[in-house]
Amino acid sequence: MGLSRRFLNLIVNDSIPGVRSLRCIDLTRNEFFYPAGTPLPPSAASTLEQIRLPSPTLSFKSSGISCSPLSGRKVFCTGRSGDAFIFDADTRQVVTTPTITKPKWEPVSIFVPSAGGDDADPDPDGTLFVMERRPKQEAKSVGHQFEAFVYGRISKTSPSKSWHGELLPAPPYLRDSKYNRHQFEMTSYAVVGGGSHICISAEGHAHYQLSPVAVTYCLDTVRHTWSKVGDWKLPFRGKAEYVHELKLWFGIGDKYPVLAAADLSTMDSDSSLVRSWDLGLDDTLKYESIDDVDLESGETLHKEWREPQESQLVHLGAGRFCVASSFQAMGIIRTSLGNELTFKRFAVFTGVEVMPRVHGLAELQMVQHKSKRTPDATLIDLVF
């Protein structure tokens, strides 16, 4: 089965300080999957295959700018002053939108197409929901930390589509007095009910508690009202995406490095996890590590990799996914003149395939395909 998309789109933190770029990997030229019927090689390899990133489609100074994916290959960008625009990688056109009411420090965003829309429409109606990842407690029901940007015709007689923004009520836990000393962080989110609701999970920490509290709420995407689901959180880290052919939601598990599948169709308890798989990135990367080397004694000390950002998962169609992870490591070379610090950072893309259950009897199976790494000094901010 072929992929349902041609490009893997990246927002890259370039080697030039303060500059980020949009780069689009052509999946017909850079394959992450072995041909069907080809025996897979051993999973452990002494080196990772290198991938050369394409030239930037768009470059911009990154100070205070955040980017969020929309439909297709469109990306929504907001600046520190609240100005916003949309860039379409297909047409290379820029469209301005209403300003953000208040700039978000580290926003979480998700686009929901309008109900009853045409799937073949290259410019679909829909709503982009934008919320602070680490919101503060709210005294009012409607503040500036959660807002929506709605795209479509204002009326049936409108000659063209346009964007307009509106403030939305914050999740109720931000106004609950029993949590007024907690600092919450949104840990995961997903579109459920065919777009009728957005489900979010958050974790709250307080200095007087050893264990964090967890809450899960759903937002009605039409009425903009919240309902509590439970005092637990989804088994994901970041965005989870519904995969129609597998009838499940997939995302990076809340315990890295794991690919997780869950059934969010009912969410009547926190036992929605169906299956998880270890991605084995630690075994792959052990050959790529930097060592501490003493040039006088020859002593070498192994250095572990650190993952500076969360891994991200993109569904490519036909049960196939790309997992993108950014890594960095530091090593010290001890010389007669003193210590010298060495530093590497790069991203790893891994193609994985989930095989459907046969007649609903067998377990889901994951097949891990190719892993490719970018050149040094590459950090991936967003994959879509």
mmCIF file of C-alpha atoms in Angstrom, residues 89-300:
data_model
loop_
_atom_site.group_PDB
_atom_site.id
_atom_site.type_symbol
_atom_site.label_atom_id
_atom_site.label_comp_id
_atom_site.label_asym_id
_atom_site.label_seq_id
_atom_site.Cartn_x
_atom_site.Cartn_y
_atom_site.Cartn_z
ATOM 1 C CA ALA A 89 4.047 25.359 1.172
ATOM 2 C CA ASP A 90 2.201 24.184 -1.964
ATOM 3 C CA THR A 91 1.466 27.633 -3.383
ATOM 4 C CA ARG A 92 4.192 29.503 -1.417
ATOM 5 C CA GLN A 93 1.646 32.174 -0.563
ATOM 6 C CA VAL A 94 1.361 34.107 2.703
ATOM 7 C CA VAL A 95 -2.044 35.093 4.107
ATOM 8 C CA THR A 96 -2.411 37.380 7.113
ATOM 9 C CA THR A 97 -4.935 36.524 9.835
ATOM 10 C CA PRO A 98 -6.413 38.348 12.843
ATOM 11 C CA THR A 99 -3.883 38.993 15.583
ATOM 12 C CA ILE A 100 -3.590 36.785 18.642
ATOM 13 C CA THR A 101 -5.351 38.496 21.568
ATOM 14 C CA LYS A 102 -2.338 37.793 23.749
ATOM 15 C CA PRO A 103 0.845 36.077 22.511
ATOM 16 C CA LYS A 104 1.282 32.538 23.822
ATOM 17 C CA TRP A 105 4.579 31.552 25.415
ATOM 18 C CA GLU A 106 4.540 27.875 24.397
ATOM 19 C CA PRO A 107 1.224 27.204 22.644
ATOM 20 C CA VAL A 108 -0.505 23.938 21.866
ATOM 21 C CA SER A 109 -2.678 24.064 18.767
ATOM 22 C CA ILE A 110 -4.911 21.710 16.838
ATOM 23 C CA PHE A 111 -6.956 22.221 13.666
ATOM 24 C CA VAL A 112 -10.455 20.715 13.437
ATOM 25 C CA PRO A 113 -12.198 20.715 10.020
ATOM 26 C CA SER A 114 -15.826 21.817 10.029
ATOM 27 C CA ALA A 115 -18.448 19.075 10.167
ATOM 28 C CA GLY A 116 -19.933 18.193 6.802
ATOM 29 C CA GLY A 117 -17.023 19.666 4.875
ATOM 30 C CA ASP A 118 -15.724 18.315 1.596
ATOM 31 C CA ASP A 119 -12.680 16.089 2.192
ATOM 32 C CA ALA A 120 -11.426 16.943 -1.304
ATOM 33 C CA ASP A 121 -11.593 20.706 -0.668
ATOM 34 C CA PRO A 122 -7.989 22.045 -0.819
ATOM 35 C CA ASP A 123 -9.098 25.022 1.294
ATOM 36 C CA PRO A 124 -11.375 23.466 3.943
ATOM 37 C CA ASP A 125 -13.413 25.346 6.529
ATOM 38 C CA GLY A 126 -12.391 24.695 10.108
ATOM 39 C CA THR A 127 -11.201 26.019 13.444
ATOM 40 C CA LEU A 128 -7.698 26.298 14.842
ATOM 41 C CA PHE A 129 -7.732 26.024 18.644
ATOM 42 C CA VAL A 130 -4.731 27.618 20.392
ATOM 43 C CA MET A 131 -3.955 27.270 24.108
ATOM 44 C CA GLU A 132 -1.037 27.816 26.448
ATOM 45 C CA ARG A 133 0.799 24.587 27.242
ATOM 46 C CA ARG A 134 1.436 25.803 30.804
ATOM 47 C CA PRO A 135 -1.543 28.059 31.578
ATOM 48 C CA LYS A 136 -1.929 30.090 34.743
ATOM 49 C CA GLN A 137 -4.900 29.974 37.082
ATOM 50 C CA GLU A 138 -7.881 31.971 35.769
ATOM 51 C CA ALA A 139 -10.168 34.215 37.818
ATOM 52 C CA LYS A 140 -12.615 34.685 34.934
ATOM 53 C CA SER A 141 -14.406 32.069 32.868
ATOM 54 C CA VAL A 142 -13.000 33.599 29.669
ATOM 55 C CA GLY A 143 -9.417 34.837 29.635
ATOM 56 C CA HIS A 144 -6.638 35.251 27.092
ATOM 57 C CA GLN A 145 -4.977 31.839 27.335
ATOM 58 C CA PHE A 146 -7.329 29.916 25.046
ATOM 59 C CA GLU A 147 -8.718 31.146 21.751
ATOM 60 C CA ALA A 148 -9.972 29.927 18.410
ATOM 61 C CA PHE A 149 -9.445 31.052 14.836
ATOM 62 C CA VAL A 150 -12.400 30.147 12.649
ATOM 63 C CA TYR A 151 -12.070 29.924 8.867
ATOM 64 C CA GLY A 152 -15.001 30.014 6.465
ATOM 65 C CA ARG A 153 -17.699 32.251 5.043
ATOM 66 C CA ILE A 154 -19.264 34.522 7.649
ATOM 67 C CA SER A 155 -22.621 34.156 5.888
ATOM 68 C CA LYS A 156 -24.029 32.320 2.888
ATOM 69 C CA THR A 157 -23.808 35.518 0.857
ATOM 70 C CA SER A 158 -20.136 36.185 1.692
ATOM 71 C CA PRO A 159 -18.106 36.270 -1.531
ATOM 72 C CA SER A 160 -15.067 34.566 0.002
ATOM 73 C CA LYS A 161 -13.769 32.789 3.074
ATOM 74 C CA SER A 162 -11.986 34.653 5.853
ATOM 75 C CA TRP A 163 -10.522 34.196 9.333
ATOM 76 C CA HIS A 164 -11.920 35.588 12.561
ATOM 77 C CA GLY A 165 -10.814 35.012 16.140
ATOM 78 C CA GLU A 166 -12.687 34.562 19.401
ATOM 79 C CA LEU A 167 -11.756 33.966 23.033
ATOM 80 C CA LEU A 168 -12.787 30.675 24.622
ATOM 81 C CA PRO A 169 -13.395 29.614 28.230
ATOM 82 C CA ALA A 170 -10.406 28.084 29.980
ATOM 83 C CA PRO A 171 -10.615 24.483 31.250
ATOM 84 C CA PRO A 172 -12.457 24.381 34.615
ATOM 85 C CA TYR A 173 -9.469 23.051 36.560
ATOM 86 C CA LEU A 174 -7.812 26.461 36.104
ATOM 87 C CA ARG A 175 -10.658 28.023 38.114
ATOM 88 C CA ASP A 176 -10.990 25.280 40.739
ATOM 89 C CA SER A 177 -9.960 26.571 44.183
ATOM 90 C CA LYS A 178 -8.480 23.221 45.213
ATOM 91 C CA TYR A 179 -5.892 23.618 42.453
ATOM 92 C CA ASN A 180 -5.034 27.284 43.044
ATOM 93 C CA ARG A 181 -1.508 26.365 44.185
ATOM 94 C CA HIS A 182 -0.822 23.985 41.310
ATOM 95 C CA GLN A 183 1.103 24.676 38.125
ATOM 96 C CA PHE A 184 -0.481 22.703 35.292
ATOM 97 C CA GLU A 185 1.030 21.509 32.038
ATOM 98 C CA MET A 186 -0.957 20.037 29.168
ATOM 99 C CA THR A 187 0.575 16.607 28.589
ATOM 100 C CA SER A 188 -1.513 15.254 25.702
ATOM 101 C CA TYR A 189 -4.429 16.087 23.430
ATOM 102 C CA ALA A 190 -6.488 14.503 20.663
ATOM 103 C CA VAL A 191 -9.512 15.112 18.451
ATOM 104 C CA VAL A 192 -12.288 12.616 19.267
ATOM 105 C CA GLY A 193 -15.853 11.979 18.168
ATOM 106 C CA GLY A 194 -15.078 12.699 14.531
ATOM 107 C CA GLY A 195 -14.156 16.292 15.379
ATOM 108 C CA SER A 196 -17.014 16.986 17.800
ATOM 109 C CA HIS A 197 -14.649 17.234 20.786
ATOM 110 C CA ILE A 198 -11.038 17.907 21.702
ATOM 111 C CA CYS A 199 -9.773 15.881 24.635
ATOM 112 C CA ILE A 200 -6.887 17.238 26.728
ATOM 113 C CA SER A 201 -4.980 15.848 29.696
ATOM 114 C CA ALA A 202 -3.007 17.962 32.149
ATOM 115 C CA GLU A 203 -0.691 17.322 35.065
ATOM 116 C CA GLY A 204 -0.513 19.684 38.028
ATOM 117 C CA HIS A 205 2.394 20.078 40.435
ATOM 118 C CA ALA A 206 2.429 21.740 43.845
ATOM 119 C CA HIS A 207 5.469 22.159 46.089
ATOM 120 C CA TYR A 208 3.683 20.565 49.057
ATOM 121 C CA GLN A 209 2.744 17.369 47.155
ATOM 122 C CA LEU A 210 5.110 14.566 46.226
ATOM 123 C CA SER A 211 2.884 13.244 43.441
ATOM 124 C CA PRO A 212 1.269 15.369 40.713
ATOM 125 C CA VAL A 213 -2.473 15.445 40.102
ATOM 126 C CA ALA A 214 -3.915 14.500 36.714
ATOM 127 C CA VAL A 215 -7.112 15.646 35.001
ATOM 128 C CA THR A 216 -8.724 14.982 31.624
ATOM 129 C CA TYR A 217 -11.380 17.216 30.040
ATOM 130 C CA CYS A 218 -13.203 17.399 26.710
ATOM 131 C CA LEU A 219 -14.135 20.567 24.810
ATOM 132 C CA ASP A 220 -17.219 20.645 22.594
ATOM 133 C CA THR A 221 -15.816 22.180 19.400
ATOM 134 C CA VAL A 222 -19.182 23.746 18.455
ATOM 135 C CA ARG A 223 -20.652 24.910 21.782
ATOM 136 C CA HIS A 224 -17.229 25.624 23.330
ATOM 137 C CA THR A 225 -18.213 24.037 26.640
ATOM 138 C CA TRP A 226 -16.042 21.807 28.826
ATOM 139 C CA SER A 227 -16.901 18.476 30.460
ATOM 140 C CA LYS A 228 -14.740 16.501 32.865
ATOM 141 C CA VAL A 229 -13.759 12.969 31.854
ATOM 142 C CA GLY A 230 -11.749 11.843 34.876
ATOM 143 C CA ASP A 231 -8.860 12.311 37.295
ATOM 144 C CA TRP A 232 -6.361 10.531 35.081
ATOM 145 C CA LYS A 233 -4.495 11.343 31.887
ATOM 146 C CA LEU A 234 -4.271 9.951 28.376
ATOM 147 C CA PRO A 235 -1.418 7.458 27.768
ATOM 148 C CA PHE A 236 0.339 9.817 25.338
ATOM 149 C CA ARG A 237 2.877 12.610 25.351
ATOM 150 C CA GLY A 238 1.828 15.391 23.001
ATOM 151 C CA LYS A 239 -0.623 14.928 20.149
ATOM 152 C CA ALA A 240 -2.462 11.665 19.466
ATOM 153 C CA GLU A 241 -3.971 11.101 16.024
ATOM 154 C CA TYR A 242 -6.881 8.914 14.964
ATOM 155 C CA VAL A 243 -5.987 6.382 12.253
ATOM 156 C CA HIS A 244 -9.122 5.345 10.411
ATOM 157 C CA GLU A 245 -7.816 2.091 8.924
ATOM 158 C CA LEU A 246 -6.777 0.824 12.378
ATOM 159 C CA LYS A 247 -9.747 2.323 14.307
ATOM 160 C CA LEU A 248 -7.408 3.556 17.076
ATOM 161 C CA TRP A 249 -5.537 6.660 18.220
ATOM 162 C CA PHE A 250 -1.732 6.639 17.920
ATOM 163 C CA GLY A 251 0.939 8.819 19.471
ATOM 164 C CA ILE A 252 4.196 8.844 21.395
ATOM 165 C CA GLY A 253 3.642 7.111 24.735
ATOM 166 C CA ASP A 254 3.983 9.010 27.983
ATOM 167 C CA LYS A 255 7.035 6.870 28.740
ATOM 168 C CA TYR A 256 9.679 7.531 26.067
ATOM 169 C CA PRO A 257 10.616 5.965 23.682
ATOM 170 C CA VAL A 258 7.335 4.155 23.043
ATOM 171 C CA LEU A 259 4.771 4.141 20.243
ATOM 172 C CA ALA A 260 1.330 3.801 21.827
ATOM 173 C CA ALA A 261 -2.118 2.864 20.521
ATOM 174 C CA ALA A 262 -5.289 3.581 22.496
ATOM 175 C CA ASP A 263 -9.052 3.416 22.079
ATOM 176 C CA LEU A 264 -10.496 6.844 22.920
ATOM 177 C CA SER A 265 -13.969 6.120 21.561
ATOM 178 C CA THR A 266 -15.513 5.821 25.038
ATOM 179 C CA MET A 267 -12.930 7.093 27.570
ATOM 180 C CA ASP A 268 -14.933 5.828 30.527
ATOM 181 C CA SER A 269 -11.724 5.001 32.402
ATOM 182 C CA ASP A 270 -7.969 5.428 32.168
ATOM 183 C CA SER A 271 -7.511 1.893 30.793
ATOM 184 C CA SER A 272 -7.727 2.951 27.142
ATOM 185 C CA LEU A 273 -4.213 1.775 26.199
ATOM 186 C CA VAL A 274 -4.416 -1.079 23.683
ATOM 187 C CA ARG A 275 -0.760 -1.690 22.842
ATOM 188 C CA SER A 276 2.655 -0.053 23.086
ATOM 189 C CA TRP A 277 5.974 -0.807 21.413
ATOM 190 C CA ASP A 278 9.530 0.127 22.356
ATOM 191 C CA LEU A 279 11.057 2.027 19.439
ATOM 192 C CA GLY A 280 14.568 0.848 20.345
ATOM 193 C CA LEU A 281 16.205 4.223 19.702
ATOM 194 C CA ASP A 282 18.605 3.785 22.602
ATOM 195 C CA ASP A 283 20.088 0.661 20.983
ATOM 196 C CA THR A 284 20.405 2.431 17.637
ATOM 197 C CA LEU A 285 22.027 5.555 19.059
ATOM 198 C CA LYS A 286 24.622 3.867 21.239
ATOM 199 C CA TYR A 287 26.866 3.690 18.175
ATOM 200 C CA GLU A 288 26.503 7.425 17.595
ATOM 201 C CA SER A 289 27.469 8.694 21.049
ATOM 202 C CA ILE A 290 30.244 11.084 21.985
ATOM 203 C CA ASP A 291 32.804 9.797 24.445
ATOM 204 C CA ASP A 292 34.895 11.548 27.054
ATOM 205 C CA VAL A 293 38.472 10.986 25.938
ATOM 206 C CA ASP A 294 41.626 11.628 27.948
ATOM 207 C CA LEU A 295 44.307 12.142 25.296
ATOM 208 C CA GLU A 296 47.099 11.602 27.833
ATOM 209 C CA SER A 297 45.929 8.343 29.408
ATOM 210 C CA GLY A 298 43.715 7.090 26.590
ATOM 211 C CA GLU A 299 40.853 6.583 29.037
ATOM 212 C CA THR A 300 37.397 6.753 27.429
#
